[in-house]
CSV table of C-alpha atoms and ligand atoms in Angstrom, one decimal:
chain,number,residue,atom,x,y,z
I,20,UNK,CA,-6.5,2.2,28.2
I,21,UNK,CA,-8.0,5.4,29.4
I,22,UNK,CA,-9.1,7.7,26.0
I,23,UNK,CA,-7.9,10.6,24.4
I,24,UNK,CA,-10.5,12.9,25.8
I,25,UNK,CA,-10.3,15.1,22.7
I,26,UNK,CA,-12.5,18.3,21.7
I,27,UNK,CA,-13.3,20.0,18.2
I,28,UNK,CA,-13.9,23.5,16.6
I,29,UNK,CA,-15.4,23.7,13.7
I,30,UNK,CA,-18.3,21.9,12.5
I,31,UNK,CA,-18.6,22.9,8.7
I,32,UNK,CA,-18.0,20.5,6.0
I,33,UNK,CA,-14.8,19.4,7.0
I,34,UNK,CA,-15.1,19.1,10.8
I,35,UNK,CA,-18.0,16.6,10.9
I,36,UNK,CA,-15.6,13.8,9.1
I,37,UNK,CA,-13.0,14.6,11.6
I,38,UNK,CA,-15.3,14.2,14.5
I,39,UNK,CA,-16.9,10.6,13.2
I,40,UNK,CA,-13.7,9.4,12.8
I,41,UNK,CA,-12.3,10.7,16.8
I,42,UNK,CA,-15.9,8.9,17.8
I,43,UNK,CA,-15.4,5.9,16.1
I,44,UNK,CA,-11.9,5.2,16.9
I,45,UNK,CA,-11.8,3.0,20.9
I,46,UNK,CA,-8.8,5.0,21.5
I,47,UNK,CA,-10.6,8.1,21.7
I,48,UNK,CA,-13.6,10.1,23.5
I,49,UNK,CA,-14.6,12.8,21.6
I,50,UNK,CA,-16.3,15.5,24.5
I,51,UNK,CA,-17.3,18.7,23.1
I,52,UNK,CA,-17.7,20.5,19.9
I,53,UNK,CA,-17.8,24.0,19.2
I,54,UNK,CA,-19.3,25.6,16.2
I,55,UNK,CA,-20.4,29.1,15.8
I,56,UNK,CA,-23.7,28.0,13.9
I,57,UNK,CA,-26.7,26.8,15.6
I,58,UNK,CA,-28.1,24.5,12.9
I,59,UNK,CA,-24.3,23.0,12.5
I,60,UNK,CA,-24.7,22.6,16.4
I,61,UNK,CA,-27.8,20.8,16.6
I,62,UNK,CA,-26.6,18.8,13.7
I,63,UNK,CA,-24.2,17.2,16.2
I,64,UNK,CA,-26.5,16.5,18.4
I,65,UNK,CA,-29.0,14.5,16.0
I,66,UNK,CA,-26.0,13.0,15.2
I,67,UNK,CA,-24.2,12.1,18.6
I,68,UNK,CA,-26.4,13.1,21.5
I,69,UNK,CA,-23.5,12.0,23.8
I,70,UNK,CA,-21.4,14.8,22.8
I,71,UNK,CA,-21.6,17.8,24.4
I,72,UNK,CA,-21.7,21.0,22.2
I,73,UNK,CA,-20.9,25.1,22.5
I,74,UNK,CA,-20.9,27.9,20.1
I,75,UNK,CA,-17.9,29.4,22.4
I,76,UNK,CA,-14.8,27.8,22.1
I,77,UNK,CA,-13.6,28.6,25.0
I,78,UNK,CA,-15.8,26.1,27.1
I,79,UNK,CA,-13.5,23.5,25.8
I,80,UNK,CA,-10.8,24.4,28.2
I,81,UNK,CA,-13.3,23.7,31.5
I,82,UNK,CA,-13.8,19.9,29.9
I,83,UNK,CA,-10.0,18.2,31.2
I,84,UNK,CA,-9.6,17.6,27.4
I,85,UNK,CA,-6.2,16.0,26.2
I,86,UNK,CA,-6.9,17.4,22.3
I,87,UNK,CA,-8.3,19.7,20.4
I,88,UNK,CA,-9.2,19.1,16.2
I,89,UNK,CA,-9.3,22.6,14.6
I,90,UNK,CA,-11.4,22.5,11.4
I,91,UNK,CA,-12.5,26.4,11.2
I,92,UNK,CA,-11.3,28.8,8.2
I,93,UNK,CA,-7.6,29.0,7.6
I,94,UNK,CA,-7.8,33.3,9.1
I,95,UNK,CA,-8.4,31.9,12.3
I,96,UNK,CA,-6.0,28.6,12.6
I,97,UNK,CA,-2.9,30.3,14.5
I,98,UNK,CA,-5.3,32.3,17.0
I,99,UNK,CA,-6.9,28.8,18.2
I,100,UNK,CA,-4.4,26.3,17.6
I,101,UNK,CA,-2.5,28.8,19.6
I,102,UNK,CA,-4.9,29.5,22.8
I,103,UNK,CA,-4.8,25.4,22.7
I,104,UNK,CA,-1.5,25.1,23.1
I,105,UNK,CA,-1.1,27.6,26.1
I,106,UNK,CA,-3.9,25.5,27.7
I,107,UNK,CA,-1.7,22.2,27.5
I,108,UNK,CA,-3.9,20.4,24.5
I,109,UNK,CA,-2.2,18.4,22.2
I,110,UNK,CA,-3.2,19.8,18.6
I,111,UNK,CA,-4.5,19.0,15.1
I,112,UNK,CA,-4.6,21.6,13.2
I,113,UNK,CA,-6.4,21.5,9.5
I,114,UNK,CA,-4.4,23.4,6.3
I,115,UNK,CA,-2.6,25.0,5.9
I,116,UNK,CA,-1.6,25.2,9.7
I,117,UNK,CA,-1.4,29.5,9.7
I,118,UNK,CA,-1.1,32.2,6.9
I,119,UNK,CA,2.0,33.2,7.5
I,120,UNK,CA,5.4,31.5,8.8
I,121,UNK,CA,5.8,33.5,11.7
I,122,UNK,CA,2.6,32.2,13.2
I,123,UNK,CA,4.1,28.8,12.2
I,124,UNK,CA,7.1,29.3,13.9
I,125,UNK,CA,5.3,30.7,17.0
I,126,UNK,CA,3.4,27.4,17.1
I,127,UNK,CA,6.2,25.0,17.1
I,128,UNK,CA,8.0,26.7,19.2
I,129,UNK,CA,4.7,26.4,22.0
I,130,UNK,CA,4.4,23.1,21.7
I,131,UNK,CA,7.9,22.1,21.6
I,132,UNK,CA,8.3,24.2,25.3
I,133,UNK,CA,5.2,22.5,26.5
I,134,UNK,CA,5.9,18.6,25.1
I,135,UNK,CA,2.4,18.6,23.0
I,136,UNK,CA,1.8,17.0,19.3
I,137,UNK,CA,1.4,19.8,16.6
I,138,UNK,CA,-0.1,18.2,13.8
I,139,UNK,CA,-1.6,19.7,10.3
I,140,UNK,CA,-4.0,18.1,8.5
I,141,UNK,CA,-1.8,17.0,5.2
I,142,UNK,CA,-4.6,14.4,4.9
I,143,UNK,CA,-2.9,12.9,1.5
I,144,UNK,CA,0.2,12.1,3.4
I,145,UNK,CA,-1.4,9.4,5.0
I,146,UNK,CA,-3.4,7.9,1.4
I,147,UNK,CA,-2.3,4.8,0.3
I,148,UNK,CA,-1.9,6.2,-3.3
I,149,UNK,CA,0.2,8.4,-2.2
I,150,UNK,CA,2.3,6.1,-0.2
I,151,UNK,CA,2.5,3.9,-3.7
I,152,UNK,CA,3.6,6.5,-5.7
I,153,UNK,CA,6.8,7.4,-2.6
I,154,UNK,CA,7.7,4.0,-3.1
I,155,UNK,CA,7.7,3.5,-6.3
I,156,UNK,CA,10.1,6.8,-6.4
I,157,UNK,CA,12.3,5.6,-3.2
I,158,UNK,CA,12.9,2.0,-5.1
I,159,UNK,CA,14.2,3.9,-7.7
I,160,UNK,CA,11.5,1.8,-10.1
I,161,UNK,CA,10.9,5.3,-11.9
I,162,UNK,CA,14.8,5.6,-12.3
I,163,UNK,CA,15.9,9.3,-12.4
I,164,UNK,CA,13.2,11.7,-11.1
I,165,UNK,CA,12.8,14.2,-14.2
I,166,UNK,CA,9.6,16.0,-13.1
I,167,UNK,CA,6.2,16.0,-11.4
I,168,UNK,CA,3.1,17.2,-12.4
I,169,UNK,CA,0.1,18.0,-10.5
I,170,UNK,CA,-3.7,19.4,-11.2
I,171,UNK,CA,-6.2,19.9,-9.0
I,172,UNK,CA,-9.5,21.9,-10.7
I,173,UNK,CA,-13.0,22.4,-10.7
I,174,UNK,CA,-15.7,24.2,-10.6
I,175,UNK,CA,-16.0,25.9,-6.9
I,176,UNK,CA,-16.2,26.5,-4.3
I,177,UNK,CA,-14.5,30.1,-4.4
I,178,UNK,CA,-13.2,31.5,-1.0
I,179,UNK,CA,-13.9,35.1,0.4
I,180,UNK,CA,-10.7,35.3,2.0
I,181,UNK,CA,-7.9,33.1,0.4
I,182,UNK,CA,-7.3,32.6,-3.5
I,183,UNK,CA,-7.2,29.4,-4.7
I,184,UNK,CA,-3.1,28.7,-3.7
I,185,UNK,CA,-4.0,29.0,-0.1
I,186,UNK,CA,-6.9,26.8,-0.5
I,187,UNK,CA,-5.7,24.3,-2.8
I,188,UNK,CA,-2.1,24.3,-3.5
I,189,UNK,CA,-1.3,23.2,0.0
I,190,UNK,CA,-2.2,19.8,-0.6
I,191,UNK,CA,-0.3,18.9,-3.6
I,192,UNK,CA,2.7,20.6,-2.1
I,193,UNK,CA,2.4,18.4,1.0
I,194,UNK,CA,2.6,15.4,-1.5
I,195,UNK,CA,5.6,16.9,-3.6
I,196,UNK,CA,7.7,17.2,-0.1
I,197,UNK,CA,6.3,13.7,1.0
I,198,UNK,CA,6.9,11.7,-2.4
I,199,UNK,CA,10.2,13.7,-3.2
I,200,UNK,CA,11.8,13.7,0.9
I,201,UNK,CA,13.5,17.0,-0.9
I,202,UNK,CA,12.7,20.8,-0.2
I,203,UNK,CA,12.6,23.3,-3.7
I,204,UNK,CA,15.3,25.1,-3.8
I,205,UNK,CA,13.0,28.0,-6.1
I,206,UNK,CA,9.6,28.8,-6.6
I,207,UNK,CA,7.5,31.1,-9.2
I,208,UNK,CA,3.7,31.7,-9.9
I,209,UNK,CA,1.5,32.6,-12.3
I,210,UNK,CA,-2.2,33.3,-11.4
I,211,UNK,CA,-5.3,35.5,-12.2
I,212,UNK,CA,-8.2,36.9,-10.4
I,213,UNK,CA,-11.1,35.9,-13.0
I,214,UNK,CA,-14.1,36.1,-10.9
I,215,UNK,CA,-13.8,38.0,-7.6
I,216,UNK,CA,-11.4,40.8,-7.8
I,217,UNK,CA,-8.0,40.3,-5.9
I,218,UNK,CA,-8.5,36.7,-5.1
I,219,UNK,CA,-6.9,34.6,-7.9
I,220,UNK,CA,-9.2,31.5,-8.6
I,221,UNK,CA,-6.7,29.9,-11.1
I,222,UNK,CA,-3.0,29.4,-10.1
I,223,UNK,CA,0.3,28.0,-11.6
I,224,UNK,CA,3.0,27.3,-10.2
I,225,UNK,CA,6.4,26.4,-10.8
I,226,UNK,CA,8.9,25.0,-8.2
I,227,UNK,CA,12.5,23.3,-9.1
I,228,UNK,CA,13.6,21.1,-6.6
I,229,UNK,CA,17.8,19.2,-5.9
I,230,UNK,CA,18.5,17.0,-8.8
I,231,UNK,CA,16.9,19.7,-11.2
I,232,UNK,CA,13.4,18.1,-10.4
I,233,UNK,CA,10.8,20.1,-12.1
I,234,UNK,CA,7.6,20.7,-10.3
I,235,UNK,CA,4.2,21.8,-11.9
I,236,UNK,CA,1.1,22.6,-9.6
I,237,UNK,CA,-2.2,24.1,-11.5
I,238,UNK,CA,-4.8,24.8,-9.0
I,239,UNK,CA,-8.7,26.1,-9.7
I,240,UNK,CA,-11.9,27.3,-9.1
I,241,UNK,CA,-12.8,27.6,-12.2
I,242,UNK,CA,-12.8,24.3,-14.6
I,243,UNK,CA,-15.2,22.5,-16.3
I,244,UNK,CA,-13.9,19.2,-15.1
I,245,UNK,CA,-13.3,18.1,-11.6
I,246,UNK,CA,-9.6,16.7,-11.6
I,247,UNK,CA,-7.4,15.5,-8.7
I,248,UNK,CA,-4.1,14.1,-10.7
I,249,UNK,CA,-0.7,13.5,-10.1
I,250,UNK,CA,1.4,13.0,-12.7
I,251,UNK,CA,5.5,11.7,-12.3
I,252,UNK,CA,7.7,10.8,-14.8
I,253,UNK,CA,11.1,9.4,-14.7
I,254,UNK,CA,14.1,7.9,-16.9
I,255,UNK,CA,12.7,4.6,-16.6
I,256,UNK,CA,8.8,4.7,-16.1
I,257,UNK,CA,6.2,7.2,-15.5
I,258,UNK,CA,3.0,7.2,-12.9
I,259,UNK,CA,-0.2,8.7,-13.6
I,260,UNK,CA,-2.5,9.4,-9.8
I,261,UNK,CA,-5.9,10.2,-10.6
I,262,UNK,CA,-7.8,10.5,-7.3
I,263,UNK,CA,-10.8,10.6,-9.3
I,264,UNK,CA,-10.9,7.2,-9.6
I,265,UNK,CA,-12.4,4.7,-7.2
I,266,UNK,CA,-10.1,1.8,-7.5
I,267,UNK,CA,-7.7,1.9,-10.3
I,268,UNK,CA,-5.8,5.1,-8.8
I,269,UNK,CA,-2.2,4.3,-9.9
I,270,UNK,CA,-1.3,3.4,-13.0
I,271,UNK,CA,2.4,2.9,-13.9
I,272,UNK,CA,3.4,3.4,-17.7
I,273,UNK,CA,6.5,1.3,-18.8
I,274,UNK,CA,7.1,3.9,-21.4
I,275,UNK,CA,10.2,6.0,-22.1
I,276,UNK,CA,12.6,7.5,-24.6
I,277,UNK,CA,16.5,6.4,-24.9
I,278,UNK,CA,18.8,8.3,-27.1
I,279,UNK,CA,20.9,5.0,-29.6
I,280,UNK,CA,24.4,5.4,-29.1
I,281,UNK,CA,26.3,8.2,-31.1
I,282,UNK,CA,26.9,7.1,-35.4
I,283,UNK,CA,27.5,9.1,-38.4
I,284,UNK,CA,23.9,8.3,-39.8
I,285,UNK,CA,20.9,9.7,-40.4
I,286,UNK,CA,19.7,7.3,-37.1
I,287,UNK,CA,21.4,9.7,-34.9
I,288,UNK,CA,18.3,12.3,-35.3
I,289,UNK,CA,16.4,9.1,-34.1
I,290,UNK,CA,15.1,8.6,-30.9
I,291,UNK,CA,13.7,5.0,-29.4
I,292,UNK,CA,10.5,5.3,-27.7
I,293,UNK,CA,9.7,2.6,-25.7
I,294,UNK,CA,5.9,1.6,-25.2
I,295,UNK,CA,6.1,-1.1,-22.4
I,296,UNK,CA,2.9,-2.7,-20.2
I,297,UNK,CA,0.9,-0.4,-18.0
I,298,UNK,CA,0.5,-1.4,-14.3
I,299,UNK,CA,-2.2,-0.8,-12.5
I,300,UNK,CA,-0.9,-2.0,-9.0
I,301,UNK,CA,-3.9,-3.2,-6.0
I,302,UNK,CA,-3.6,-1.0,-3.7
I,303,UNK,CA,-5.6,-1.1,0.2
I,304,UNK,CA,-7.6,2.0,-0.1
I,305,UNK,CA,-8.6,2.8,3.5
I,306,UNK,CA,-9.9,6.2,4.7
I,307,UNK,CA,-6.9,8.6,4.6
I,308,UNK,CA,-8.6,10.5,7.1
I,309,UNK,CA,-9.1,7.6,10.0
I,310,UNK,CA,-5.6,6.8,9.5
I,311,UNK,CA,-4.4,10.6,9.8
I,312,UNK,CA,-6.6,10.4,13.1
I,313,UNK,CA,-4.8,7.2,14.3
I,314,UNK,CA,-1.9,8.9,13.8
I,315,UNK,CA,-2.5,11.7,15.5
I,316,UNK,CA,-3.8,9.7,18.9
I,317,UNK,CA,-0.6,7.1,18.6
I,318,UNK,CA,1.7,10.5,18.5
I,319,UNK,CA,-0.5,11.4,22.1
I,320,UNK,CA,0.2,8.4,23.6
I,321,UNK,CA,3.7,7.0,22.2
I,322,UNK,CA,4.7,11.0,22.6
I,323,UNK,CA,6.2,11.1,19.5
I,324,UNK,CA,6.3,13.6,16.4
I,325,UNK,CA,3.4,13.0,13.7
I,326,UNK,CA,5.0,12.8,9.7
I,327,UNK,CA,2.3,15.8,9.2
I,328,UNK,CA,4.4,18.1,12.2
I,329,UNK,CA,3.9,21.4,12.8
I,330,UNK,CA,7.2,22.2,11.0
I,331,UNK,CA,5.7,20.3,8.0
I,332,UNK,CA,3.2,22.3,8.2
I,333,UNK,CA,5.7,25.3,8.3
I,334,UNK,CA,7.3,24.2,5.0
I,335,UNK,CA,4.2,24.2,3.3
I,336,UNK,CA,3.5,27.8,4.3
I,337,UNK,CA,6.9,29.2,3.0
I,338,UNK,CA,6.4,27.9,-0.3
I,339,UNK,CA,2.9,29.5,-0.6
I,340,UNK,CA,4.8,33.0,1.1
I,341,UNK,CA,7.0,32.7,-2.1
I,342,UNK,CA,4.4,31.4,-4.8
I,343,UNK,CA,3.0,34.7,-3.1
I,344,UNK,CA,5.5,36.8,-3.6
I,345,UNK,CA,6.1,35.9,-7.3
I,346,UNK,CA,2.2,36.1,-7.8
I,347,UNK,CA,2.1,39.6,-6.8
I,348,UNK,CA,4.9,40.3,-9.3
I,349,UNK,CA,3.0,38.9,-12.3
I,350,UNK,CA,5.2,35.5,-11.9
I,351,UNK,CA,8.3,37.3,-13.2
I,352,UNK,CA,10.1,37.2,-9.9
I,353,UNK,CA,11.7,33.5,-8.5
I,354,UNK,CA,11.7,33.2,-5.2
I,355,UNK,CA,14.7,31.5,-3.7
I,356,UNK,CA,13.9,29.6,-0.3
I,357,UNK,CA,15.8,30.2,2.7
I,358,UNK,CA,15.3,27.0,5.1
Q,15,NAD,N1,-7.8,17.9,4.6
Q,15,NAD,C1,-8.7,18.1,3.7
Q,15,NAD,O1,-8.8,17.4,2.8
Q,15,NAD,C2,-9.7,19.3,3.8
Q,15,NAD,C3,-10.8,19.3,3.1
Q,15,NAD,C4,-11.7,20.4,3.2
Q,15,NAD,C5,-11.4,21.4,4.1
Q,15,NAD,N2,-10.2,21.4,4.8
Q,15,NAD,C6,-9.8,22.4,5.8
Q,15,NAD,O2,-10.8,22.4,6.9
Q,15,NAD,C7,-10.9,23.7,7.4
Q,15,NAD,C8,-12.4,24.0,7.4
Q,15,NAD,O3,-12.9,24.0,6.1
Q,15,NAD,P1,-14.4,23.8,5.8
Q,15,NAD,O4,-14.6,23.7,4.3
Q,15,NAD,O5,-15.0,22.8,6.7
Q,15,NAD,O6,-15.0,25.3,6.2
Q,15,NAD,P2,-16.6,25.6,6.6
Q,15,NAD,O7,-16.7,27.1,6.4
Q,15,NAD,O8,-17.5,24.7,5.8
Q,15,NAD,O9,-16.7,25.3,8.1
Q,15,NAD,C9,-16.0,26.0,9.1
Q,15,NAD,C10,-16.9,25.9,10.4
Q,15,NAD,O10,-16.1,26.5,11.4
Q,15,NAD,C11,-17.0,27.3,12.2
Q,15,NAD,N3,-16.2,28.3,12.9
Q,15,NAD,C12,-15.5,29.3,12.4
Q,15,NAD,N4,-14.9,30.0,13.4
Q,15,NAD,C13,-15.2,29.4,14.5
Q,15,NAD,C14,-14.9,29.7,15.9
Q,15,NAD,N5,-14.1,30.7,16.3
Q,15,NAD,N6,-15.4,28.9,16.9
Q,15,NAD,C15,-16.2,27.8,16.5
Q,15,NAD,N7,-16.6,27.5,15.2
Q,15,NAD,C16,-16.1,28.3,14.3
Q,15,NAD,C17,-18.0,27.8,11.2
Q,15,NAD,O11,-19.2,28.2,11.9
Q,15,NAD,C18,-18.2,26.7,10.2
Q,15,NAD,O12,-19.3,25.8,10.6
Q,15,NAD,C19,-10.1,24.6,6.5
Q,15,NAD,O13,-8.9,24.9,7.1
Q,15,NAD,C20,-9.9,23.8,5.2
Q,15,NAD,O14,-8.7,24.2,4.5
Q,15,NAD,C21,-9.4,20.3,4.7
């Protein structure tokens, strides 16, 4: 089978794992890479002298490429991701996929005219863990979904241009609409600008989904501790994530409480707890990211729609819009979705 010829922009932090994992994959031929730095250029070089590299982006369109990986700062996502488009390359786009839904919209609606894959880069969609923790929810093993909780801190690295919901948040949204296959119906955020003013580096926010499912999300640039946790907890059993750790990720508690039947004693004021096993089930940790890539060449060939799609992508950025919204009104304001 002839490759994916596929180009890439941006060549920061996040770019270079991107490009190993187009490189190493049979299916595809990565061609060019365009960074704006010269050291992040030669950097590609030392590393894969058979690549061909620009600081002008535009040089990708003279290389008959198939796809294009955008890994540059989130400000200039719907400008590039859109000039690919109109050149006939199939897209992957890193998060969140625009700043606003509009660009979103203006995306889909270019590749769905022109037959090209949008994807976003909702890497934890395609982690095992995460996977785990949809199934256990979808077998109903948890029982009733009463709420999920989710924390991602540490310390750094602050952004010049986005607070920390932009930067952060869009991940563990991604996994609430994944695990949950439900949309929130409201949304409300709490957040502060600690270190550089108007950009809030520590962000909370609320989001109530069908079923009353209550969803928590505390994002931040400023923690002592590096944490990467999901937290959900059902009627019957409750699941701790911790990304943190290297093998033992999941770990499902067989612990709940059950309200005895109704009598005229004092018993009634009881509750049962119930402290059952914990779980820790083996899960096949491969690299997220060289599945997310597989994905993304499988959707080019098979022509078929990624489960990160631009309109996933869309979601994610009209949650953040609201959390947004509500932010900028001290978190006193709910913001109800329109889908
Ligand atoms: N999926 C994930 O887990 C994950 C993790 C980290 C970052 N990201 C995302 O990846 C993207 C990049 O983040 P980063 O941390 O690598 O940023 P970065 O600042 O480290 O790197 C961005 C690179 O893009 C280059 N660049 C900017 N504009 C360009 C242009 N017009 N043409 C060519 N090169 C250009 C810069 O020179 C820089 O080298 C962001 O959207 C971020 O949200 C995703």
């Amino acid at each position: 089978m002839v490759p994916v010829r596929v180009g890439a922009i941006g060549y920061g932090y996040w770019g270079p794992n991107l490009v190993r994992n187009f490189v190493e994959n049979p299916l595809s031929e990565v061609v060019m890479v365009a960074d704006l730095k010269k050291e992040r250029l030669a950097k590609i070089q030392g590393s894969y002298p058979q690549v061909k590299v620009t600081k002008d982006y535009k040089d990708l369109f003279d290389q008959e490429l198939d796809a294009v990986v955008i890994a540059t700062p989130p400000t200039s996502h719907y400008q590039l991701a859109k000039e690919c488009l109109e050149h006939g390359l199939h897209v992957l786009v890193e998060k969140p996929i625009t700043l606003n839904s509009q660009h979103a919209e203006k995306l889909i609606e270019i590749s769905k005219k022109k037959g090209l894959v949008l994807m976003v880069g909702h890497t934890f969609e395609y982690n095992a863990a995460v996977h785990t923790l949809k199934n256990l929810i979808d077998s109903e093993e948890l029982g009733q979904i009463y709420y999920v909780d989710a924390a991602r801190l540490n310390l750094g690295l602050f952004q010049r241009d986005l607070n920390v919901l932009w930067d952060l948040a869009p991940h563990d949204i991604s996994i609430m609409l994944y695990i949950l296959g439900k949309d929130p119906i409201s949304v409300s955020a709490h957040g502060m600008p600690f270190v550089n003013e108007g950009i809030q580096d520590v962000v909370y926010v609320n989001m109530v989904f069908p079923d009353n499912i209550l969803a928590h999300i505390h994002v931040s640039w400023l923690d002592p501790c590096k944490v990467r946790r999901v937290t959900v907890v059902g009627s019957k059993k409750m699941v701790v994530y911790n990304d943190i750790e290297s093998l033992e990720k999941i770990r499902i508690y067989d612990k709940g409480v059950e309200k005895p039947p109704y009598t005229d004693t004092f018993g009634d004021f009881q509750l049962s707890y119930r402290y059952g096993d914990v779980v820790i089930p083996n899960i096949r940790l491969a690299e997220p990211l060289q599945k997310e890539c597989q994905h993304f060449l499988d959707c080019i060939i098979n022509h078929t729609n990624p489960q990160s799609s631009g309109q996933a992508g869309l979601k994610v950025v009209k949650i953040i819009e609201a959390a947004q919204r509500s932010l900028s009104q001290n978190g006193r304001h709910q913001e109800v979705i329109q889908w």
